[in-house]
PDB file of C-alpha atoms in Angstrom:
ATOM      1  CA  UNK A 177       1.618  25.136 -39.489  1.00 82.00           C
ATOM      2  CA  UNK A 178       4.004  26.012 -42.386  1.00 86.00           C
ATOM      3  CA  UNK A 179       7.032  25.056 -40.267  1.00 87.00           C
ATOM      4  CA  UNK A 180       5.551  21.726 -39.187  1.00 87.00           C
ATOM      5  CA  UNK A 181       4.426  21.021 -42.768  1.00 86.00           C
ATOM      6  CA  UNK A 182       8.092  21.136 -43.694  1.00 89.00           C
ATOM      7  CA  UNK A 183       9.468  19.288 -40.663  1.00 88.00           C
ATOM      8  CA  UNK A 184       7.024  16.412 -41.047  1.00 86.00           C
ATOM      9  CA  UNK A 185       8.527  15.605 -44.449  1.00 86.00           C
ATOM     10  CA  UNK A 186      12.084  15.529 -43.132  1.00 86.00           C
ATOM     11  CA  UNK A 187      13.877  12.755 -41.250  1.00 84.00           C
ATOM     12  CA  UNK A 188      14.955  13.293 -37.659  1.00 85.00           C
ATOM     13  CA  UNK A 189      13.252  14.633 -34.552  1.00 87.00           C
ATOM     14  CA  UNK A 190      12.489  18.195 -35.685  1.00 90.00           C
ATOM     15  CA  UNK A 191       8.800  17.379 -36.213  1.00 90.00           C
ATOM     16  CA  UNK A 192       8.566  15.930 -32.689  1.00 90.00           C
ATOM     17  CA  UNK A 193      10.437  18.748 -30.968  1.00 91.00           C
ATOM     18  CA  UNK A 194       8.577  21.481 -32.841  1.00 90.00           C
ATOM     19  CA  UNK A 195       5.191  19.961 -31.943  1.00 90.00           C
ATOM     20  CA  UNK A 196       6.190  19.993 -28.260  1.00 91.00           C
ATOM     21  CA  UNK A 197       7.376  23.599 -28.599  1.00 91.00           C
ATOM     22  CA  UNK A 198       4.056  24.546 -30.207  1.00 90.00           C
ATOM     23  CA  UNK A 199       1.897  22.962 -27.503  1.00 90.00           C
ATOM     24  CA  UNK A 200       4.022  24.421 -24.686  1.00 92.00           C
ATOM     25  CA  UNK A 201       3.344  27.858 -26.088  1.00 92.00           C
ATOM     26  CA  UNK A 202      -0.376  27.127 -26.416  1.00 90.00           C
ATOM     27  CA  UNK A 203      -0.377  26.268 -22.691  1.00 91.00           C
ATOM     28  CA  UNK A 204       1.388  29.557 -21.903  1.00 92.00           C
ATOM     29  CA  UNK A 205      -1.084  31.547 -23.988  1.00 91.00           C
ATOM     30  CA  UNK A 206      -3.968  29.860 -22.159  1.00 89.00           C
ATOM     31  CA  UNK A 207      -2.351  30.789 -18.840  1.00 90.00           C
ATOM     32  CA  UNK A 208      -1.985  27.142 -17.826  1.00 92.00           C
ATOM     33  CA  UNK A 209       0.795  26.486 -15.334  1.00 94.00           C
ATOM     34  CA  UNK A 210       2.192  22.951 -15.220  1.00 95.00           C
ATOM     35  CA  UNK A 211       3.386  21.331 -11.986  1.00 96.00           C
ATOM     36  CA  UNK A 212       5.434  18.188 -12.651  1.00 97.00           C
ATOM     37  CA  UNK A 213       6.299  15.232 -10.423  1.00 98.00           C
ATOM     38  CA  UNK A 214       8.634  12.418 -11.465  1.00 97.00           C
ATOM     39  CA  UNK A 215      10.414  12.141 -14.788  1.00 96.00           C
ATOM     40  CA  UNK A 216       9.745  10.814 -18.253  1.00 95.00           C
ATOM     41  CA  UNK A 217      10.912   7.288 -19.009  1.00 93.00           C
ATOM     42  CA  UNK A 218      13.808   6.847 -21.416  1.00 85.00           C
ATOM     43  CA  UNK A 219      13.828   4.483 -24.331  1.00 80.00           C
ATOM     44  CA  UNK A 220      15.813   1.360 -23.385  1.00 74.00           C
ATOM     45  CA  UNK A 221      17.933  -0.756 -25.696  1.00 66.00           C
ATOM     46  CA  UNK A 222      16.978  -4.366 -26.299  1.00 66.00           C
ATOM     47  CA  UNK A 223      19.423  -7.200 -26.840  1.00 61.00           C
ATOM     48  CA  UNK A 224      19.032  -6.522 -30.562  1.00 59.00           C
ATOM     49  CA  UNK A 225      20.307  -2.947 -29.923  1.00 61.00           C
ATOM     50  CA  UNK A 226      16.890  -1.596 -30.936  1.00 74.00           C
ATOM     51  CA  UNK A 227      15.463   1.077 -28.684  1.00 85.00           C
ATOM     52  CA  UNK A 228      12.205   0.164 -26.989  1.00 92.00           C
ATOM     53  CA  UNK A 229       9.542   2.769 -27.742  1.00 94.00           C
ATOM     54  CA  UNK A 230       7.264   4.034 -24.977  1.00 96.00           C
ATOM     55  CA  UNK A 231       3.484   4.064 -24.735  1.00 96.00           C
ATOM     56  CA  UNK A 232       2.348   6.815 -22.399  1.00 97.00           C
ATOM     57  CA  UNK A 233      -0.967   5.953 -20.728  1.00 97.00           C
ATOM     58  CA  UNK A 234      -2.868   9.057 -19.570  1.00 96.00           C
ATOM     59  CA  UNK A 235      -6.254   9.721 -17.961  1.00 95.00           C
ATOM     60  CA  UNK A 236      -8.489  11.917 -20.105  1.00 91.00           C
ATOM     61  CA  UNK A 237     -10.708  14.784 -18.907  1.00 87.00           C
ATOM     62  CA  UNK A 238     -10.465  17.600 -21.424  1.00 84.00           C
ATOM     63  CA  UNK A 239      -9.215  18.954 -24.728  1.00 84.00           C
ATOM     64  CA  UNK A 240      -6.640  20.647 -22.461  1.00 88.00           C
ATOM     65  CA  UNK A 241      -4.893  17.273 -22.170  1.00 91.00           C
ATOM     66  CA  UNK A 242      -3.588  17.864 -25.703  1.00 90.00           C
ATOM     67  CA  UNK A 243      -1.583  21.077 -25.069  1.00 89.00           C
ATOM     68  CA  UNK A 244      -0.593  20.123 -21.509  1.00 93.00           C
ATOM     69  CA  UNK A 245       0.670  16.615 -22.354  1.00 94.00           C
ATOM     70  CA  UNK A 246       1.623  17.391 -25.949  1.00 92.00           C
ATOM     71  CA  UNK A 247       4.016  20.091 -24.777  1.00 92.00           C
ATOM     72  CA  UNK A 248       5.848  17.670 -22.496  1.00 95.00           C
ATOM     73  CA  UNK A 249       5.784  14.180 -23.962  1.00 94.00           C
ATOM     74  CA  UNK A 250       7.695  13.153 -27.126  1.00 93.00           C
ATOM     75  CA  UNK A 251       4.970  11.016 -28.647  1.00 92.00           C
ATOM     76  CA  UNK A 252       2.048  10.966 -31.052  1.00 90.00           C
ATOM     77  CA  UNK A 253      -1.526  10.972 -29.767  1.00 90.00           C
ATOM     78  CA  UNK A 254      -3.989   8.254 -30.669  1.00 87.00           C
ATOM     79  CA  UNK A 255      -7.415   9.890 -31.095  1.00 79.00           C
ATOM     80  CA  UNK A 256     -10.920   8.832 -32.078  1.00 73.00           C
ATOM     81  CA  UNK A 257     -11.726   8.918 -35.769  1.00 71.00           C
ATOM     82  CA  UNK A 258     -14.396  11.665 -35.511  1.00 69.00           C
ATOM     83  CA  UNK A 259     -11.746  14.269 -34.674  1.00 69.00           C
ATOM     84  CA  UNK A 260     -10.211  13.658 -38.087  1.00 63.00           C
ATOM     85  CA  UNK A 261     -13.235  15.338 -39.682  1.00 65.00           C
ATOM     86  CA  UNK A 262     -13.280  18.512 -37.546  1.00 68.00           C
ATOM     87  CA  UNK A 263     -12.335  21.716 -39.409  1.00 65.00           C
ATOM     88  CA  UNK A 264      -8.910  23.187 -38.485  1.00 65.00           C
ATOM     89  CA  UNK A 265      -8.510  20.713 -35.611  1.00 69.00           C
ATOM     90  CA  UNK A 266      -8.090  17.840 -38.074  1.00 73.00           C
ATOM     91  CA  UNK A 267      -5.283  19.735 -39.832  1.00 76.00           C
ATOM     92  CA  UNK A 268      -3.495  20.400 -36.542  1.00 75.00           C
ATOM     93  CA  UNK A 269      -3.863  16.737 -35.618  1.00 74.00           C
ATOM     94  CA  UNK A 270      -2.357  15.516 -38.861  1.00 75.00           C
ATOM     95  CA  UNK A 271       0.547  17.938 -38.547  1.00 78.00           C
ATOM     96  CA  UNK A 272       0.998  16.557 -35.042  1.00 78.00           C
ATOM     97  CA  UNK A 273       1.146  13.020 -36.527  1.00 82.00           C
ATOM     98  CA  UNK A 274      -1.970  11.941 -34.612  1.00 82.00           C
ATOM     99  CA  UNK A 275      -3.147   8.397 -35.333  1.00 82.00           C
ATOM    100  CA  UNK A 276      -6.915   8.061 -35.671  1.00 76.00           C
ATOM    101  CA  UNK A 277      -8.827   4.983 -34.529  1.00 75.00           C
ATOM    102  CA  UNK A 278     -12.489   4.068 -34.920  1.00 70.00           C
ATOM    103  CA  UNK A 279     -14.818   1.939 -32.793  1.00 60.00           C
ATOM    104  CA  UNK A 280     -15.638  -0.411 -35.644  1.00 59.00           C
ATOM    105  CA  UNK A 281     -14.290  -3.944 -35.386  1.00 53.00           C
ATOM    106  CA  UNK A 282     -13.675  -4.292 -39.126  1.00 52.00           C
ATOM    107  CA  UNK A 283     -11.012  -1.576 -39.045  1.00 52.00           C
ATOM    108  CA  UNK A 284      -9.248  -2.747 -35.867  1.00 61.00           C
ATOM    109  CA  UNK A 285      -6.539  -4.798 -37.592  1.00 70.00           C
ATOM    110  CA  UNK A 286      -5.652  -2.001 -40.021  1.00 72.00           C
ATOM    111  CA  UNK A 287      -5.438   0.555 -37.216  1.00 75.00           C
ATOM    112  CA  UNK A 288      -3.304  -1.755 -35.092  1.00 82.00           C
ATOM    113  CA  UNK A 289      -0.930  -2.222 -38.002  1.00 83.00           C
ATOM    114  CA  UNK A 290      -0.639   1.564 -38.338  1.00 83.00           C
ATOM    115  CA  UNK A 291       0.334   1.876 -34.676  1.00 89.00           C
ATOM    116  CA  UNK A 292       2.733  -1.048 -34.996  1.00 89.00           C
ATOM    117  CA  UNK A 293       4.508   0.711 -37.871  1.00 88.00           C
ATOM    118  CA  UNK A 294       4.905   3.823 -35.732  1.00 89.00           C
ATOM    119  CA  UNK A 295       6.473   1.725 -32.963  1.00 91.00           C
ATOM    120  CA  UNK A 296       8.683  -0.073 -35.496  1.00 90.00           C
ATOM    121  CA  UNK A 297       9.985   3.343 -36.589  1.00 87.00           C
ATOM    122  CA  UNK A 298      10.929   4.022 -32.969  1.00 87.00           C
ATOM    123  CA  UNK A 299       8.081   6.450 -32.315  1.00 91.00           C
ATOM    124  CA  UNK A 300       6.238   6.757 -29.013  1.00 94.00           C
ATOM    125  CA  UNK A 301       2.452   6.774 -28.583  1.00 95.00           C
ATOM    126  CA  UNK A 302       0.145   8.619 -26.166  1.00 94.00           C
ATOM    127  CA  UNK A 303      -3.033   6.690 -25.330  1.00 93.00           C
ATOM    128  CA  UNK A 304      -6.192   7.570 -23.404  1.00 92.00           C
ATOM    129  CA  UNK A 305      -7.439   4.049 -22.546  1.00 90.00           C
ATOM    130  CA  UNK A 306     -10.675   5.256 -20.935  1.00 88.00           C
ATOM    131  CA  UNK A 307     -11.849   5.610 -24.525  1.00 78.00           C
ATOM    132  CA  UNK A 308     -13.415   9.028 -23.929  1.00 77.00           C
ATOM    133  CA  UNK A 309     -13.037  12.058 -21.682  1.00 77.00           C
ATOM    134  CA  UNK A 310     -14.696  12.175 -18.244  1.00 77.00           C
ATOM    135  CA  UNK A 311     -15.734  14.898 -15.808  1.00 76.00           C
ATOM    136  CA  UNK A 312     -12.454  14.400 -13.928  1.00 76.00           C
ATOM    137  CA  UNK A 313     -13.826  13.294 -10.546  1.00 82.00           C
ATOM    138  CA  UNK A 314     -13.092   9.605 -11.148  1.00 86.00           C
ATOM    139  CA  UNK A 315     -11.136   7.305 -13.428  1.00 92.00           C
ATOM    140  CA  UNK A 316     -13.232   5.275 -15.860  1.00 91.00           C
ATOM    141  CA  UNK A 317     -12.325   1.626 -16.546  1.00 92.00           C
ATOM    142  CA  UNK A 318      -9.539   1.105 -19.073  1.00 92.00           C
ATOM    143  CA  UNK A 319     -10.183  -0.751 -22.315  1.00 86.00           C
ATOM    144  CA  UNK A 320      -7.605  -3.548 -22.176  1.00 87.00           C
ATOM    145  CA  UNK A 321      -7.583  -3.710 -25.990  1.00 85.00           C
ATOM    146  CA  UNK A 322      -5.406  -0.572 -25.910  1.00 85.00           C
ATOM    147  CA  UNK A 323      -2.640  -2.703 -24.376  1.00 93.00           C
ATOM    148  CA  UNK A 324      -2.485  -5.279 -27.171  1.00 91.00           C
ATOM    149  CA  UNK A 325       0.577  -3.499 -28.610  1.00 92.00           C
ATOM    150  CA  UNK A 326       2.468  -4.166 -25.382  1.00 93.00           C
ATOM    151  CA  UNK A 327       1.180  -7.750 -25.031  1.00 92.00           C
ATOM    152  CA  UNK A 328       0.701  -8.890 -28.642  1.00 90.00           C
ATOM    153  CA  UNK A 329      -1.011 -12.190 -29.383  1.00 82.00           C
ATOM    154  CA  UNK A 330       1.674 -13.168 -31.897  1.00 78.00           C
ATOM    155  CA  UNK A 331       5.025 -14.103 -30.355  1.00 76.00           C
ATOM    156  CA  UNK A 332       7.129 -12.699 -33.175  1.00 81.00           C
ATOM    157  CA  UNK A 333       6.378  -9.090 -34.039  1.00 87.00           C
ATOM    158  CA  UNK A 334       8.346  -6.661 -36.192  1.00 85.00           C
ATOM    159  CA  UNK A 335       8.414  -3.844 -33.649  1.00 90.00           C
ATOM    160  CA  UNK A 336      10.248  -3.716 -30.295  1.00 90.00           C
ATOM    161  CA  UNK A 337       7.866  -4.370 -27.388  1.00 92.00           C
ATOM    162  CA  UNK A 338       7.194  -0.939 -25.866  1.00 95.00           C
ATOM    163  CA  UNK A 339       7.567   0.190 -22.275  1.00 96.00           C
ATOM    164  CA  UNK A 340       4.424   1.501 -20.552  1.00 97.00           C
ATOM    165  CA  UNK A 341       4.579   4.738 -18.564  1.00 98.00           C
ATOM    166  CA  UNK A 342       1.445   5.740 -16.602  1.00 98.00           C
ATOM    167  CA  UNK A 343       0.802   9.496 -16.343  1.00 98.00           C
ATOM    168  CA  UNK A 344      -1.729  11.125 -13.993  1.00 97.00           C
ATOM    169  CA  UNK A 345      -3.166  14.544 -14.877  1.00 96.00           C
ATOM    170  CA  UNK A 346      -5.473  16.684 -12.722  1.00 95.00           C
ATOM    171  CA  UNK A 347      -6.451  20.331 -13.243  1.00 94.00           C
ATOM    172  CA  UNK A 348      -6.312  21.404  -9.636  1.00 93.00           C
ATOM    173  CA  UNK A 349      -6.164  25.195  -9.458  1.00 92.00           C
ATOM    174  CA  UNK A 350      -8.437  27.861 -10.866  1.00 89.00           C
ATOM    175  CA  UNK A 351      -8.326  31.564 -10.017  1.00 84.00           C
ATOM    176  CA  UNK A 352      -5.787  30.929  -7.229  1.00 82.00           C
ATOM    177  CA  UNK A 353      -8.146  28.472  -5.500  1.00 87.00           C
ATOM    178  CA  UNK A 354      -8.277  24.648  -5.437  1.00 89.00           C
ATOM    179  CA  UNK A 355     -10.689  23.034  -7.883  1.00 89.00           C
ATOM    180  CA  UNK A 356     -13.646  21.243  -6.294  1.00 85.00           C
ATOM    181  CA  UNK A 357     -16.346  19.153  -7.960  1.00 81.00           C
ATOM    182  CA  UNK A 358     -18.487  22.231  -8.661  1.00 82.00           C
ATOM    183  CA  UNK A 359     -15.711  24.010 -10.551  1.00 84.00           C
ATOM    184  CA  UNK A 360     -14.276  20.969 -12.316  1.00 84.00           C
ATOM    185  CA  UNK A 361     -16.618  21.297 -15.376  1.00 83.00           C
ATOM    186  CA  UNK A 362     -14.806  24.534 -16.256  1.00 85.00           C
ATOM    187  CA  UNK A 363     -11.881  22.326 -17.234  1.00 87.00           C
ATOM    188  CA  UNK A 364     -13.638  19.118 -18.197  1.00 84.00           C
ATOM    189  CA  UNK A 365     -15.216  18.647 -21.616  1.00 79.00           C
ATOM    190  CA  UNK A 366     -17.085  15.371 -21.878  1.00 78.00           C
ATOM    191  CA  UNK A 367     -20.324  13.655 -22.848  1.00 76.00           C
ATOM    192  CA  UNK A 368     -22.624  15.809 -24.991  1.00 78.00           C
ATOM    193  CA  UNK A 369     -21.243  19.171 -23.783  1.00 79.00           C
ATOM    194  CA  UNK A 370     -21.133  21.810 -26.520  1.00 81.00           C
ATOM    195  CA  UNK A 371     -17.642  23.121 -27.176  1.00 77.00           C
ATOM    196  CA  UNK A 372     -18.393  26.818 -27.793  1.00 81.00           C
ATOM    197  CA  UNK A 373     -20.160  27.549 -24.454  1.00 82.00           C
ATOM    198  CA  UNK A 374     -17.531  25.496 -22.660  1.00 82.00           C
ATOM    199  CA  UNK A 375     -14.696  27.530 -24.224  1.00 83.00           C
ATOM    200  CA  UNK A 376     -16.511  30.777 -23.367  1.00 85.00           C
ATOM    201  CA  UNK A 377     -16.707  29.812 -19.673  1.00 86.00           C
ATOM    202  CA  UNK A 378     -13.115  28.596 -19.678  1.00 85.00           C
ATOM    203  CA  UNK A 379     -11.721  31.821 -21.175  1.00 84.00           C
ATOM    204  CA  UNK A 380     -13.197  33.896 -18.343  1.00 85.00           C
ATOM    205  CA  UNK A 381     -10.640  32.451 -15.923  1.00 86.00           C
ATOM    206  CA  UNK A 382      -6.929  32.935 -15.281  1.00 81.00           C
ATOM    207  CA  UNK A 383      -4.285  31.480 -12.976  1.00 85.00           C
ATOM    208  CA  UNK A 384      -4.896  27.861 -13.932  1.00 91.00           C
ATOM    209  CA  UNK A 385      -2.771  24.836 -13.127  1.00 94.00           C
ATOM    210  CA  UNK A 386      -2.425  21.233 -14.181  1.00 95.00           C
ATOM    211  CA  UNK A 387      -0.553  18.844 -11.889  1.00 96.00           C
ATOM    212  CA  UNK A 388       1.097  15.932 -13.677  1.00 97.00           C
ATOM    213  CA  UNK A 389       2.722  12.797 -12.271  1.00 98.00           C
ATOM    214  CA  UNK A 390       5.136  10.738 -14.352  1.00 98.00           C
ATOM    215  CA  UNK A 391       4.938   7.335 -12.662  1.00 98.00           C
ATOM    216  CA  UNK A 392       7.623   4.671 -12.838  1.00 97.00           C
ATOM    217  CA  UNK A 393       7.503   2.747 -16.139  1.00 97.00           C
ATOM    218  CA  UNK A 394       6.057  -0.753 -16.380  1.00 97.00           C
ATOM    219  CA  UNK A 395       7.594  -3.581 -18.402  1.00 96.00           C
ATOM    220  CA  UNK A 396       5.033  -5.778 -20.199  1.00 95.00           C
ATOM    221  CA  UNK A 397       7.171  -8.909 -19.764  1.00 94.00           C
ATOM    222  CA  UNK A 398       6.516  -8.670 -16.015  1.00 96.00           C
ATOM    223  CA  UNK A 399       2.794  -9.361 -16.572  1.00 96.00           C
ATOM    224  CA  UNK A 400       1.021 -12.537 -17.667  1.00 94.00           C
ATOM    225  CA  UNK A 401      -1.464 -10.847 -19.980  1.00 94.00           C
ATOM    226  CA  UNK A 402      -2.728  -7.471 -21.101  1.00 94.00           C
ATOM    227  CA  UNK A 403      -5.606  -7.457 -18.582  1.00 94.00           C
ATOM    228  CA  UNK A 404      -3.128  -7.639 -15.720  1.00 96.00           C
ATOM    229  CA  UNK A 405      -1.047  -4.879 -17.306  1.00 97.00           C
ATOM    230  CA  UNK A 406      -4.160  -2.759 -17.854  1.00 96.00           C
ATOM    231  CA  UNK A 407      -5.318  -3.273 -14.257  1.00 97.00           C
ATOM    232  CA  UNK A 408      -1.928  -2.352 -12.796  1.00 97.00           C
ATOM    233  CA  UNK A 409      -1.763   0.792 -14.939  1.00 97.00           C
ATOM    234  CA  UNK A 410      -5.302   1.734 -13.888  1.00 97.00           C
ATOM    235  CA  UNK A 411      -4.449   1.248 -10.205  1.00 97.00           C
ATOM    236  CA  UNK A 412      -1.399   3.508 -10.492  1.00 98.00           C
ATOM    237  CA  UNK A 413      -3.223   6.329 -12.291  1.00 97.00           C
ATOM    238  CA  UNK A 414      -6.286   6.023 -10.024  1.00 96.00           C
ATOM    239  CA  UNK A 415      -4.052   6.533  -6.986  1.00 97.00           C
ATOM    240  CA  UNK A 416      -2.168   9.395  -8.634  1.00 97.00           C
ATOM    241  CA  UNK A 417      -5.262  11.308  -9.704  1.00 96.00           C
ATOM    242  CA  UNK A 418      -6.883  10.770  -6.287  1.00 95.00           C
ATOM    243  CA  UNK A 419      -3.830  12.228  -4.511  1.00 96.00           C
ATOM    244  CA  UNK A 420      -3.829  15.245  -6.811  1.00 95.00           C
ATOM    245  CA  UNK A 421      -7.564  15.885  -6.418  1.00 93.00           C
ATOM    246  CA  UNK A 422      -7.246  15.614  -2.641  1.00 93.00           C
ATOM    247  CA  UNK A 423      -4.474  18.206  -2.579  1.00 92.00           C
ATOM    248  CA  UNK A 424      -1.916  15.897  -0.984  1.00 95.00           C
ATOM    249  CA  UNK A 425       1.452  17.403  -0.093  1.00 95.00           C
ATOM    250  CA  UNK A 426       4.385  17.213  -2.501  1.00 95.00           C
ATOM    251  CA  UNK A 427       6.085  14.758  -0.141  1.00 96.00           C
ATOM    252  CA  UNK A 428       3.065  12.420  -0.149  1.00 96.00           C
ATOM    253  CA  UNK A 429       2.812  12.562  -3.931  1.00 96.00           C
ATOM    254  CA  UNK A 430       6.489  11.717  -4.384  1.00 95.00           C
ATOM    255  CA  UNK A 431       5.962   8.556  -2.310  1.00 95.00           C
ATOM    256  CA  UNK A 432       3.626   7.034  -4.916  1.00 95.00           C
ATOM    257  CA  UNK A 433       5.762   7.746  -7.980  1.00 92.00           C
TER     258      UNK A 433
END
């Protein structure tokens, strides 16, 4: 925390790289192995020579998504406003440059402007468009409003239009055995589950694995509207998570990237 408190005040990428280093080590401490397919998208230059930022779209099943994805992806999470009031966690989030959003319509414009400024600065964002975590056995519908940054209503915006990269995440091994629907709640934290009992059950296990697919990036200009872009992203992640849950072979998984 002292290191990041310093880095966050300085220009450059130290604050981004150190946050990734921190979360990678949290994953190691938790005993979480990461199996990766595909590769992260690179920021592309526009005609104006500006780099296009990237919005990473990820399915959401657990608080574990933070260390597993945060240790790999060079972007800032967008999280629900309630997390900003949690002791300790809120401090970690702010040091990680998390952007908080609420579900109240009156604050939507202000929050969108905050995300737009981050994109204008060249920063990347990590979004969970399901709006909340799930039990991990299915993919909930995406809220298309999350894609307004990629398909803005106004034609002239100050920030470069971002690239979309879908990412599929499934926690598929526990105690050297595949995870089935009965064991999935050990990973998943959702609904009205209490955090302390969940963490107690989770810490009893070792030899855990998350499988992650970096899918090919999508370019918003190839879609008529944000609903089409949202649907295509959902289809890609739904297929990816289904393949991972079903234990498909590496060769089969590589075919859908």
